[in-house]
Amino acid sequence: MYKAKDGSEIFIIDGHVHLWDASPENIRNIHGKQFIDCFYGYHASLSPAEQLWAPEKFAKYGAEQMVRDLFIDGPDDMAIFQPTYLKDFYKNGFNTLEQNAILKTRYPDRFILNGAFDPRDGEGGLDALDAMAEVHKIKGVKLYTAEWKGDSRGYKLSEPAAYKYLERCEKLGIKNIHVHKGPTIIPLDRDAFDVADIDHCATDFPNLNFIVEHCGLPRLDDFCWIAVQEANVYGGLAVVLPFIHSRPGYFAKVISELLFWLGEDRILFGSDYGIWTPQWLVEKFMAFELPDEVMKETGKELTLTAKKKILGENAARLYGVDIAAQKTKLSRMEAKVA
């Protein structure tokens, strides 16, 4: 468990991790190659030099590497799998629930398994969602509104077809709806990641939590003006947090706006592993202080209390994780290993 400078322990739930396969054998077409190359561009541009991976490792790092990076060498106590299927680009899918479930079975106290849905799958997709809930007891889903499917290049979460799925989620007790609303990834379309549909859904489904992954970047203002009105909208820091290294001034602006509009109770840490590893992200976040001029403008501070909430307590609340009980479990596991 990560320890702050004052000696206090910080329980970390990494809210956004992947176990993907973008190996040449799994790539279906040029778009699969474009997609992973774009991911690698983010990795190379925003990571410290000593944290860079070779492209071959980045394409398929494997389960053992992931466990080491998150829990052994890394600071995570738990992590939430966010699947991304992309079967039009990858033969067996890019990062599927089925792949993730294998690791969840091996490490049941470490991983939280989320599912996914696509409203373009119709009634069959609703049946699949029912099965996910029954078999895996999922409490959340990850949605990719810009994903290509046949001739379709995305959908809006405010469409009637999508509402059928949100209604089913509510019925099944799947309360946490993670939605990729961030930077464009080639070949996907920028407009398909627009945050406007969150405004409709959050109003119409007040019993669901909408975690906007990547905080809508580059549409930060749009996201914040929606989130300030909707108490069930949260910001996920995946992609946002790595700017703490390469563009600390930009990160200061973004995190201060999030603190001003959403408050410290509605921001969630996510490493977006394997684009970035959590160790350096958490270390830099814990050491980071807002510049005086930024604090003066927003009236907000990034306190130790706020950091603890962002790094784990907020996700624990959404997913019903009893931190004290989980600490005891993990301590027993580590004692057995020792």
CSV table of N, CA and C in Angstrom, one decimal, residues 35-190:
chain,number,residue,atom,x,y,z
A,35,PHE,N,-4.6,2.2,-35.0
A,35,PHE,CA,-5.1,2.4,-33.6
A,35,PHE,C,-3.9,2.2,-32.6
A,36,ILE,N,-3.2,1.1,-32.7
A,36,ILE,CA,-2.2,0.8,-31.7
A,36,ILE,C,-1.0,1.8,-31.9
A,37,ASP,N,-0.7,2.2,-33.1
A,37,ASP,CA,0.3,3.2,-33.4
A,37,ASP,C,0.0,4.5,-32.7
A,38,CYS,N,-1.3,4.9,-32.8
A,38,CYS,CA,-1.8,6.1,-32.1
A,38,CYS,C,-1.6,6.0,-30.6
A,39,PHE,N,-2.0,4.9,-30.0
A,39,PHE,CA,-1.8,4.7,-28.6
A,39,PHE,C,-0.3,4.8,-28.3
A,40,TYR,N,0.6,4.2,-29.1
A,40,TYR,CA,2.0,4.3,-28.8
A,40,TYR,C,2.5,5.8,-28.9
A,41,GLY,N,1.9,6.5,-29.8
A,41,GLY,CA,2.2,7.9,-29.9
A,41,GLY,C,2.0,8.7,-28.6
A,42,TYR,N,0.8,8.4,-28.0
A,42,TYR,CA,0.5,9.0,-26.7
A,42,TYR,C,1.5,8.6,-25.6
A,43,HIS,N,1.8,7.3,-25.6
A,43,HIS,CA,2.8,6.7,-24.7
A,43,HIS,C,4.2,7.4,-24.8
A,44,ALA,N,4.7,7.5,-26.1
A,44,ALA,CA,6.0,8.1,-26.3
A,44,ALA,C,6.0,9.6,-26.0
A,45,SER,N,4.9,10.3,-26.3
A,45,SER,CA,4.9,11.7,-26.1
A,45,SER,C,4.8,12.2,-24.7
A,46,LEU,N,4.1,11.4,-23.9
A,46,LEU,CA,3.8,11.9,-22.5
A,46,LEU,C,4.5,11.2,-21.4
A,47,SER,N,5.3,10.1,-21.7
A,47,SER,CA,6.0,9.4,-20.7
A,47,SER,C,7.4,9.9,-20.4
A,48,PRO,N,7.9,9.8,-19.2
A,48,PRO,CA,9.3,10.0,-19.0
A,48,PRO,C,10.1,9.0,-19.8
A,49,ALA,N,11.3,9.5,-20.2
A,49,ALA,CA,12.2,8.7,-21.1
A,49,ALA,C,12.4,7.3,-20.6
A,50,GLU,N,12.7,7.2,-19.2
A,50,GLU,CA,13.0,5.9,-18.6
A,50,GLU,C,11.8,5.0,-18.5
A,51,GLN,N,10.6,5.4,-18.9
A,51,GLN,CA,9.4,4.6,-18.8
A,51,GLN,C,8.9,4.1,-20.2
A,52,LEU,N,9.7,4.4,-21.2
A,52,LEU,CA,9.3,4.1,-22.6
A,52,LEU,C,9.5,2.6,-22.8
A,53,TRP,N,8.5,2.0,-23.5
A,53,TRP,CA,8.5,0.6,-23.9
A,53,TRP,C,8.9,0.5,-25.3
A,54,ALA,N,9.4,-0.7,-25.7
A,54,ALA,CA,9.6,-1.0,-27.1
A,54,ALA,C,8.2,-1.2,-27.8
A,55,PRO,N,8.0,-0.8,-29.0
A,55,PRO,CA,6.7,-1.0,-29.7
A,55,PRO,C,6.3,-2.5,-29.6
A,56,GLU,N,7.1,-3.4,-29.7
A,56,GLU,CA,6.7,-4.8,-29.7
A,56,GLU,C,6.1,-5.2,-28.3
A,57,LYS,N,6.8,-4.8,-27.3
A,57,LYS,CA,6.2,-5.0,-25.9
A,57,LYS,C,4.9,-4.3,-25.7
A,58,PHE,N,4.8,-3.1,-26.2
A,58,PHE,CA,3.6,-2.3,-26.1
A,58,PHE,C,2.4,-2.9,-26.7
A,59,ALA,N,2.7,-3.6,-27.9
A,59,ALA,CA,1.6,-4.2,-28.6
A,59,ALA,C,0.9,-5.4,-27.9
A,60,LYS,N,1.8,-6.1,-27.1
A,60,LYS,CA,1.2,-7.3,-26.3
A,60,LYS,C,2.2,-7.6,-25.2
A,61,TYR,N,1.9,-7.0,-24.0
A,61,TYR,CA,2.7,-7.1,-22.8
A,61,TYR,C,2.4,-8.3,-22.0
A,62,GLY,N,1.2,-8.8,-22.0
A,62,GLY,CA,0.8,-10.0,-21.3
A,62,GLY,C,0.4,-9.8,-19.8
A,63,ALA,N,-0.2,-10.9,-19.3
A,63,ALA,CA,-0.8,-10.8,-18.0
A,63,ALA,C,0.2,-10.7,-16.9
A,64,GLU,N,1.3,-11.5,-17.0
A,64,GLU,CA,2.3,-11.4,-15.9
A,64,GLU,C,2.9,-10.0,-15.8
A,65,GLN,N,3.2,-9.4,-16.9
A,65,GLN,CA,3.8,-8.0,-16.9
A,65,GLN,C,2.8,-7.1,-16.3
A,66,MET,N,1.5,-7.2,-16.6
A,66,MET,CA,0.5,-6.4,-16.0
A,66,MET,C,0.4,-6.5,-14.5
A,67,VAL,N,0.4,-7.7,-14.0
A,67,VAL,CA,0.3,-7.8,-12.6
A,67,VAL,C,1.5,-7.2,-11.9
A,68,ARG,N,2.7,-7.4,-12.4
A,68,ARG,CA,3.9,-6.8,-11.9
A,68,ARG,C,3.8,-5.3,-11.9
A,69,ASP,N,3.4,-4.7,-13.0
A,69,ASP,CA,3.4,-3.3,-13.1
A,69,ASP,C,2.4,-2.6,-12.2
A,70,LEU,N,1.3,-3.3,-12.0
A,70,LEU,CA,0.2,-2.7,-11.2
A,70,LEU,C,0.4,-2.9,-9.7
A,71,PHE,N,0.7,-4.2,-9.3
A,71,PHE,CA,0.6,-4.6,-7.9
A,71,PHE,C,1.9,-4.9,-7.2
A,72,ILE,N,2.9,-5.3,-8.0
A,72,ILE,CA,4.2,-5.7,-7.4
A,72,ILE,C,5.2,-4.5,-7.4
A,73,ASP,N,5.5,-4.1,-8.6
A,73,ASP,CA,6.4,-2.9,-8.7
A,73,ASP,C,5.5,-1.6,-8.6
A,74,GLY,N,4.3,-1.7,-8.9
A,74,GLY,CA,3.4,-0.5,-8.9
A,74,GLY,C,2.6,-0.3,-7.6
A,75,PRO,N,1.9,0.8,-7.4
A,75,PRO,CA,1.3,1.1,-6.2
A,75,PRO,C,-0.2,0.7,-6.0
A,76,ASP,N,-0.8,0.1,-7.1
A,76,ASP,CA,-2.2,-0.2,-7.1
A,76,ASP,C,-2.5,-1.2,-6.1
A,77,ASP,N,-3.6,-1.0,-5.4
A,77,ASP,CA,-4.2,-2.1,-4.5
A,77,ASP,C,-5.3,-2.9,-5.3
A,78,MET,N,-6.0,-2.2,-6.1
A,78,MET,CA,-7.0,-2.8,-6.9
A,78,MET,C,-7.0,-2.1,-8.3
A,79,ALA,N,-7.6,-2.7,-9.3
A,79,ALA,CA,-7.7,-2.0,-10.6
A,79,ALA,C,-9.0,-2.5,-11.3
A,80,ILE,N,-9.5,-1.6,-12.1
A,80,ILE,CA,-10.8,-1.8,-12.8
A,80,ILE,C,-10.5,-2.1,-14.3
A,81,PHE,N,-10.9,-3.2,-14.7
A,81,PHE,CA,-10.7,-3.6,-16.2
A,81,PHE,C,-11.8,-2.8,-17.0
A,82,GLN,N,-11.4,-2.1,-18.0
A,82,GLN,CA,-12.3,-1.4,-18.9
A,82,GLN,C,-12.1,-2.0,-20.3
A,83,PRO,N,-13.0,-2.9,-20.7
A,83,PRO,CA,-12.8,-3.5,-22.0
A,83,PRO,C,-13.1,-2.6,-23.2
A,84,THR,N,-12.4,-2.9,-24.3
A,84,THR,CA,-12.5,-2.2,-25.6
A,84,THR,C,-12.5,-3.3,-26.7
A,85,TYR,N,-13.6,-3.6,-27.3
A,85,TYR,CA,-13.6,-4.7,-28.2
A,85,TYR,C,-13.0,-4.5,-29.6
A,86,LEU,N,-13.4,-3.5,-30.3
A,86,LEU,CA,-12.9,-3.2,-31.6
A,86,LEU,C,-12.7,-4.4,-32.6
A,87,LYS,N,-13.7,-5.2,-32.7
A,87,LYS,CA,-13.6,-6.4,-33.5
A,87,LYS,C,-13.5,-6.1,-35.0
A,88,ASP,N,-13.9,-4.9,-35.4
A,88,ASP,CA,-13.7,-4.6,-36.8
A,88,ASP,C,-12.2,-4.4,-37.1
A,89,PHE,N,-11.4,-4.2,-36.1
A,89,PHE,CA,-10.0,-3.9,-36.3
A,89,PHE,C,-9.1,-5.1,-35.8
A,90,TYR,N,-9.6,-5.9,-34.9
A,90,TYR,CA,-8.8,-7.0,-34.3
A,90,TYR,C,-9.6,-8.3,-34.4
A,91,LYS,N,-8.9,-9.3,-34.8
A,91,LYS,CA,-9.6,-10.6,-35.1
A,91,LYS,C,-10.3,-11.2,-33.8
A,92,ASN,N,-9.6,-11.1,-32.7
A,92,ASN,CA,-10.1,-11.7,-31.5
A,92,ASN,C,-10.6,-10.6,-30.5
A,93,GLY,N,-10.7,-9.4,-31.0
A,93,GLY,CA,-10.9,-8.2,-30.2
A,93,GLY,C,-9.7,-7.6,-29.6
A,94,PHE,N,-9.7,-6.4,-29.2
A,94,PHE,CA,-8.5,-5.7,-28.7
A,94,PHE,C,-8.3,-6.0,-27.2
A,95,ASN,N,-9.4,-5.9,-26.5
A,95,ASN,CA,-9.3,-6.0,-25.0
A,95,ASN,C,-10.7,-6.3,-24.5
A,96,THR,N,-11.0,-7.6,-24.4
A,96,THR,CA,-12.4,-8.0,-24.1
A,96,THR,C,-12.6,-8.5,-22.7
A,97,LEU,N,-13.9,-8.5,-22.3
A,97,LEU,CA,-14.2,-9.0,-21.0
A,97,LEU,C,-13.8,-10.4,-20.8
A,98,GLU,N,-13.9,-11.2,-21.8
A,98,GLU,CA,-13.5,-12.6,-21.8
A,98,GLU,C,-12.0,-12.8,-21.4
A,99,GLN,N,-11.2,-12.0,-22.1
A,99,GLN,CA,-9.7,-12.0,-21.8
A,99,GLN,C,-9.5,-11.5,-20.4
A,100,ASN,N,-10.2,-10.5,-19.9
A,100,ASN,CA,-10.0,-9.9,-18.6
A,100,ASN,C,-10.4,-10.8,-17.5
A,101,ALA,N,-11.5,-11.6,-17.8
A,101,ALA,CA,-12.1,-12.5,-16.8
A,101,ALA,C,-11.1,-13.5,-16.3
A,102,ILE,N,-10.2,-14.0,-17.2
A,102,ILE,CA,-9.2,-15.0,-16.8
A,102,ILE,C,-8.3,-14.4,-15.7
A,103,LEU,N,-7.9,-13.2,-15.8
A,103,LEU,CA,-7.0,-12.6,-14.8
A,103,LEU,C,-7.8,-12.3,-13.5
A,104,LYS,N,-9.1,-11.9,-13.7
A,104,LYS,CA,-9.9,-11.7,-12.5
A,104,LYS,C,-10.1,-12.9,-11.7
A,105,THR,N,-10.2,-14.1,-12.4
A,105,THR,CA,-10.3,-15.4,-11.7
A,105,THR,C,-9.1,-15.7,-10.9
A,106,ARG,N,-7.9,-15.4,-11.5
A,106,ARG,CA,-6.6,-15.6,-10.8
A,106,ARG,C,-6.4,-14.7,-9.6
A,107,TYR,N,-6.9,-13.4,-9.7
A,107,TYR,CA,-6.7,-12.4,-8.7
A,107,TYR,C,-8.0,-11.7,-8.3
A,108,PRO,N,-8.9,-12.5,-7.7
A,108,PRO,CA,-10.2,-12.0,-7.5
A,108,PRO,C,-10.3,-10.7,-6.6
A,109,ASP,N,-9.3,-10.6,-5.7
A,109,ASP,CA,-9.3,-9.5,-4.7
A,109,ASP,C,-8.6,-8.3,-5.3
A,110,ARG,N,-8.0,-8.4,-6.5
A,110,ARG,CA,-7.2,-7.3,-7.0
A,110,ARG,C,-8.0,-6.6,-8.2
A,111,PHE,N,-8.8,-7.3,-8.9
A,111,PHE,CA,-9.4,-6.8,-10.1
A,111,PHE,C,-10.9,-6.6,-9.9
A,112,ILE,N,-11.4,-5.5,-10.5
A,112,ILE,CA,-12.9,-5.4,-10.6
A,112,ILE,C,-13.1,-5.5,-12.1
A,113,LEU,N,-14.1,-6.3,-12.5
A,113,LEU,CA,-14.3,-6.6,-13.9
A,113,LEU,C,-15.5,-5.9,-14.4
A,114,ASN,N,-15.3,-5.0,-15.4
A,114,ASN,CA,-16.4,-4.4,-16.0
A,114,ASN,C,-16.7,-5.0,-17.4
A,115,GLY,N,-18.0,-4.8,-17.8
A,115,GLY,CA,-18.4,-5.4,-19.1
A,115,GLY,C,-18.5,-4.2,-20.1
A,116,ALA,N,-19.3,-4.5,-21.1
A,116,ALA,CA,-19.5,-3.5,-22.2
A,116,ALA,C,-20.8,-3.8,-22.9
A,117,PHE,N,-21.3,-2.8,-23.6
A,117,PHE,CA,-22.4,-3.0,-24.6
A,117,PHE,C,-22.3,-2.1,-25.7
A,118,ASP,N,-23.0,-2.5,-26.8
A,118,ASP,CA,-23.1,-1.6,-28.0
A,118,ASP,C,-24.5,-1.7,-28.5
A,119,PRO,N,-25.2,-0.6,-28.4
A,119,PRO,CA,-26.7,-0.6,-28.7
A,119,PRO,C,-27.0,-1.0,-30.2
A,120,ARG,N,-26.0,-1.0,-31.0
A,120,ARG,CA,-26.2,-1.5,-32.4
A,120,ARG,C,-26.3,-3.0,-32.5
A,121,ASP,N,-26.1,-3.7,-31.3
A,121,ASP,CA,-26.2,-5.1,-31.3
A,121,ASP,C,-27.7,-5.6,-31.1
A,122,GLY,N,-28.6,-4.7,-30.8
A,122,GLY,CA,-30.0,-5.0,-30.7
A,122,GLY,C,-30.3,-5.9,-29.6
A,123,GLU,N,-31.3,-6.7,-29.8
A,123,GLU,CA,-31.8,-7.6,-28.7
A,123,GLU,C,-30.8,-8.6,-28.3
A,124,GLY,N,-30.0,-9.1,-29.2
A,124,GLY,CA,-28.9,-10.0,-28.9
A,124,GLY,C,-27.9,-9.4,-27.9
A,125,GLY,N,-27.7,-8.1,-28.1
A,125,GLY,CA,-26.8,-7.5,-27.1
A,125,GLY,C,-27.3,-7.3,-25.7
A,126,LEU,N,-28.7,-7.1,-25.7
A,126,LEU,CA,-29.3,-7.1,-24.3
A,126,LEU,C,-29.2,-8.4,-23.6
A,127,ASP,N,-29.4,-9.5,-24.4
A,127,ASP,CA,-29.2,-10.9,-23.8
A,127,ASP,C,-27.8,-11.1,-23.3
A,128,ALA,N,-26.8,-10.6,-24.1
A,128,ALA,CA,-25.4,-10.7,-23.7
A,128,ALA,C,-25.1,-9.9,-22.4
A,129,LEU,N,-25.8,-8.7,-22.3
A,129,LEU,CA,-25.6,-7.9,-21.1
A,129,LEU,C,-26.2,-8.7,-19.9
A,130,ASP,N,-27.3,-9.3,-20.1
A,130,ASP,CA,-27.9,-10.1,-19.0
A,130,ASP,C,-27.0,-11.2,-18.6
A,131,ALA,N,-26.3,-11.8,-19.5
A,131,ALA,CA,-25.4,-12.9,-19.2
A,131,ALA,C,-24.2,-12.4,-18.5
A,132,MET,N,-23.6,-11.2,-18.9
A,132,MET,CA,-22.5,-10.6,-18.2
A,132,MET,C,-22.8,-10.4,-16.7
A,133,ALA,N,-24.0,-9.9,-16.5
A,133,ALA,CA,-24.5,-9.6,-15.1
A,133,ALA,C,-24.6,-10.9,-14.3
A,134,GLU,N,-25.1,-11.9,-14.9
A,134,GLU,CA,-25.4,-13.2,-14.2
A,134,GLU,C,-24.1,-13.9,-13.9
A,135,VAL,N,-23.2,-14.0,-14.9
A,135,VAL,CA,-22.0,-14.8,-14.8
A,135,VAL,C,-20.9,-14.0,-14.0
A,136,HIS,N,-20.7,-12.8,-14.4
A,136,HIS,CA,-19.6,-12.0,-13.8
A,136,HIS,C,-19.9,-11.0,-12.7
A,137,LYS,N,-21.2,-10.8,-12.5
A,137,LYS,CA,-21.7,-9.9,-11.4
A,137,LYS,C,-21.1,-8.5,-11.6
A,138,ILE,N,-21.1,-8.0,-12.8
A,138,ILE,CA,-20.5,-6.8,-13.1
A,138,ILE,C,-21.3,-5.6,-12.5
A,139,LYS,N,-20.6,-4.6,-12.1
A,139,LYS,CA,-21.2,-3.4,-11.5
A,139,LYS,C,-21.0,-2.2,-12.4
A,140,GLY,N,-20.3,-2.4,-13.5
A,140,GLY,CA,-20.0,-1.3,-14.5
A,140,GLY,C,-19.8,-1.8,-15.9
A,141,VAL,N,-19.9,-0.8,-16.8
A,141,VAL,CA,-19.6,-1.1,-18.2
A,141,VAL,C,-18.7,0.0,-18.8
A,142,LYS,N,-18.0,-0.3,-19.8
A,142,LYS,CA,-17.2,0.7,-20.5
A,142,LYS,C,-17.7,0.8,-21.9
A,143,LEU,N,-18.0,2.0,-22.4
A,143,LEU,CA,-18.6,2.2,-23.7
A,143,LEU,C,-17.7,3.0,-24.5
A,144,TYR,N,-17.7,2.7,-25.8
A,144,TYR,CA,-16.9,3.3,-26.8
A,144,TYR,C,-17.8,3.8,-27.9
A,145,THR,N,-18.3,5.0,-27.8
A,145,THR,CA,-19.3,5.5,-28.7
A,145,THR,C,-18.8,5.7,-30.1
A,146,ALA,N,-17.5,5.8,-30.3
A,146,ALA,CA,-16.9,6.0,-31.6
A,146,ALA,C,-16.4,4.7,-32.3
A,147,GLU,N,-16.7,3.6,-31.7
A,147,GLU,CA,-16.3,2.3,-32.2
A,147,GLU,C,-17.0,2.1,-33.6
A,148,TRP,N,-16.3,1.6,-34.5
A,148,TRP,CA,-16.8,1.2,-35.8
A,148,TRP,C,-17.5,-0.2,-35.8
A,149,LYS,N,-18.6,-0.3,-36.4
A,149,LYS,CA,-19.3,-1.6,-36.5
A,149,LYS,C,-19.9,-1.6,-37.9
A,150,GLY,N,-19.3,-2.4,-38.8
A,150,GLY,CA,-19.8,-2.5,-40.2
A,150,GLY,C,-19.7,-1.1,-40.8
A,151,ASP,N,-20.9,-0.6,-41.4
A,151,ASP,CA,-20.9,0.7,-42.0
A,151,ASP,C,-21.1,1.8,-41.0
A,152,SER,N,-21.3,1.5,-39.8
A,152,SER,CA,-21.5,2.6,-38.7
A,152,SER,C,-20.2,3.0,-38.1
A,153,ARG,N,-20.0,4.3,-38.0
A,153,ARG,CA,-18.8,4.8,-37.4
A,153,ARG,C,-19.1,5.5,-36.1
A,154,GLY,N,-20.0,4.9,-35.3
A,154,GLY,CA,-20.3,5.4,-34.0
A,154,GLY,C,-21.7,5.6,-33.7
A,155,TYR,N,-22.0,6.0,-32.5
A,155,TYR,CA,-23.4,6.2,-32.0
A,155,TYR,C,-23.4,7.2,-30.9
A,156,LYS,N,-24.6,7.7,-30.6
A,156,LYS,CA,-24.8,8.6,-29.4
A,156,LYS,C,-25.5,7.9,-28.3
A,157,LEU,N,-25.0,8.1,-27.1
A,157,LEU,CA,-25.6,7.4,-26.0
A,157,LEU,C,-27.0,7.9,-25.6
A,158,SER,N,-27.4,9.0,-26.3
A,158,SER,CA,-28.8,9.6,-26.1
A,158,SER,C,-29.8,9.0,-27.1
A,159,GLU,N,-29.4,8.1,-28.0
A,159,GLU,CA,-30.3,7.5,-28.9
A,159,GLU,C,-31.2,6.5,-28.3
A,160,PRO,N,-32.4,6.4,-28.8
A,160,PRO,CA,-33.4,5.4,-28.2
A,160,PRO,C,-32.8,4.0,-28.0
A,161,ALA,N,-32.0,3.5,-29.0
A,161,ALA,CA,-31.5,2.2,-28.9
A,161,ALA,C,-30.5,2.1,-27.7
A,162,ALA,N,-29.8,3.1,-27.4
A,162,ALA,CA,-28.9,3.1,-26.3
A,162,ALA,C,-29.6,3.2,-24.9
A,163,TYR,N,-30.8,3.9,-25.0
A,163,TYR,CA,-31.6,4.1,-23.7
A,163,TYR,C,-32.1,2.7,-23.3
A,164,LYS,N,-32.4,1.8,-24.3
A,164,LYS,CA,-32.8,0.5,-23.9
A,164,LYS,C,-31.8,-0.3,-23.0
A,165,TYR,N,-30.5,0.0,-23.4
A,165,TYR,CA,-29.4,-0.7,-22.7
A,165,TYR,C,-29.2,0.0,-21.3
A,166,LEU,N,-29.4,1.3,-21.3
A,166,LEU,CA,-29.2,2.0,-20.0
A,166,LEU,C,-30.3,1.6,-19.0
A,167,GLU,N,-31.5,1.4,-19.6
A,167,GLU,CA,-32.6,0.9,-18.8
A,167,GLU,C,-32.4,-0.5,-18.2
A,168,ARG,N,-31.8,-1.3,-19.1
A,168,ARG,CA,-31.4,-2.7,-18.6
A,168,ARG,C,-30.3,-2.7,-17.6
A,169,CYS,N,-29.4,-1.8,-17.7
A,169,CYS,CA,-28.3,-1.6,-16.7
A,169,CYS,C,-28.9,-1.3,-15.4
A,170,GLU,N,-29.8,-0.3,-15.4
A,170,GLU,CA,-30.5,0.1,-14.2
A,170,GLU,C,-31.2,-1.1,-13.5
A,171,LYS,N,-31.9,-1.9,-14.3
A,171,LYS,CA,-32.6,-3.0,-13.8
A,171,LYS,C,-31.7,-4.1,-13.3
A,172,LEU,N,-30.5,-4.2,-13.9
A,172,LEU,CA,-29.6,-5.3,-13.5
A,172,LEU,C,-28.7,-4.8,-12.3
A,173,GLY,N,-28.8,-3.5,-11.9
A,173,GLY,CA,-27.9,-3.0,-10.9
A,173,GLY,C,-26.5,-2.7,-11.4
A,174,ILE,N,-26.3,-2.5,-12.7
A,174,ILE,CA,-25.0,-2.1,-13.2
A,174,ILE,C,-25.1,-0.5,-13.2
A,175,LYS,N,-24.5,0.0,-12.2
A,175,LYS,CA,-24.7,1.5,-12.0
A,175,LYS,C,-23.6,2.4,-12.5
A,176,ASN,N,-22.5,1.8,-12.9
A,176,ASN,CA,-21.3,2.7,-13.2
A,176,ASN,C,-21.1,2.6,-14.7
A,177,ILE,N,-21.4,3.7,-15.4
A,177,ILE,CA,-21.3,3.7,-16.9
A,177,ILE,C,-20.1,4.5,-17.3
A,178,HIS,N,-19.0,3.9,-17.6
A,178,HIS,CA,-17.8,4.5,-18.0
A,178,HIS,C,-17.9,4.8,-19.6
A,179,VAL,N,-17.7,6.0,-20.0
A,179,VAL,CA,-17.8,6.3,-21.4
A,179,VAL,C,-16.5,7.0,-21.9
A,180,HIS,N,-15.9,6.5,-22.9
A,180,HIS,CA,-14.7,7.2,-23.5
A,180,HIS,C,-15.2,8.5,-24.2
A,181,LYS,N,-14.8,9.6,-23.6
A,181,LYS,CA,-15.1,10.9,-24.2
A,181,LYS,C,-13.8,11.7,-24.1
A,182,GLY,N,-12.9,11.4,-25.0
A,182,GLY,CA,-11.6,12.0,-24.9
A,182,GLY,C,-11.0,12.2,-26.3
A,183,PRO,N,-9.6,12.2,-26.3
A,183,PRO,CA,-8.9,12.5,-27.6
A,183,PRO,C,-9.3,11.5,-28.7
A,184,THR,N,-9.3,12.0,-29.9
A,184,THR,CA,-9.5,11.1,-31.1
A,184,THR,C,-8.4,10.1,-31.2
A,185,ILE,N,-8.7,8.9,-31.6
A,185,ILE,CA,-7.7,7.9,-31.9
A,185,ILE,C,-7.9,7.4,-33.3
A,186,ILE,N,-6.9,7.6,-34.1
A,186,ILE,CA,-7.1,7.2,-35.5
A,186,ILE,C,-7.4,5.7,-35.7
A,187,PRO,N,-8.4,5.3,-36.5
A,187,PRO,CA,-9.1,6.1,-37.5
A,187,PRO,C,-10.5,6.6,-37.0
A,188,LEU,N,-10.7,6.5,-35.7
A,188,LEU,CA,-12.0,6.9,-35.1
A,188,LEU,C,-12.3,8.4,-35.3
A,189,ASP,N,-13.6,8.7,-35.3
A,189,ASP,CA,-14.0,10.1,-35.7
A,189,ASP,C,-14.1,11.0,-34.4
A,190,ARG,N,-13.6,12.2,-34.5
A,190,ARG,CA,-13.6,13.1,-33.4
A,190,ARG,C,-15.0,13.4,-32.9
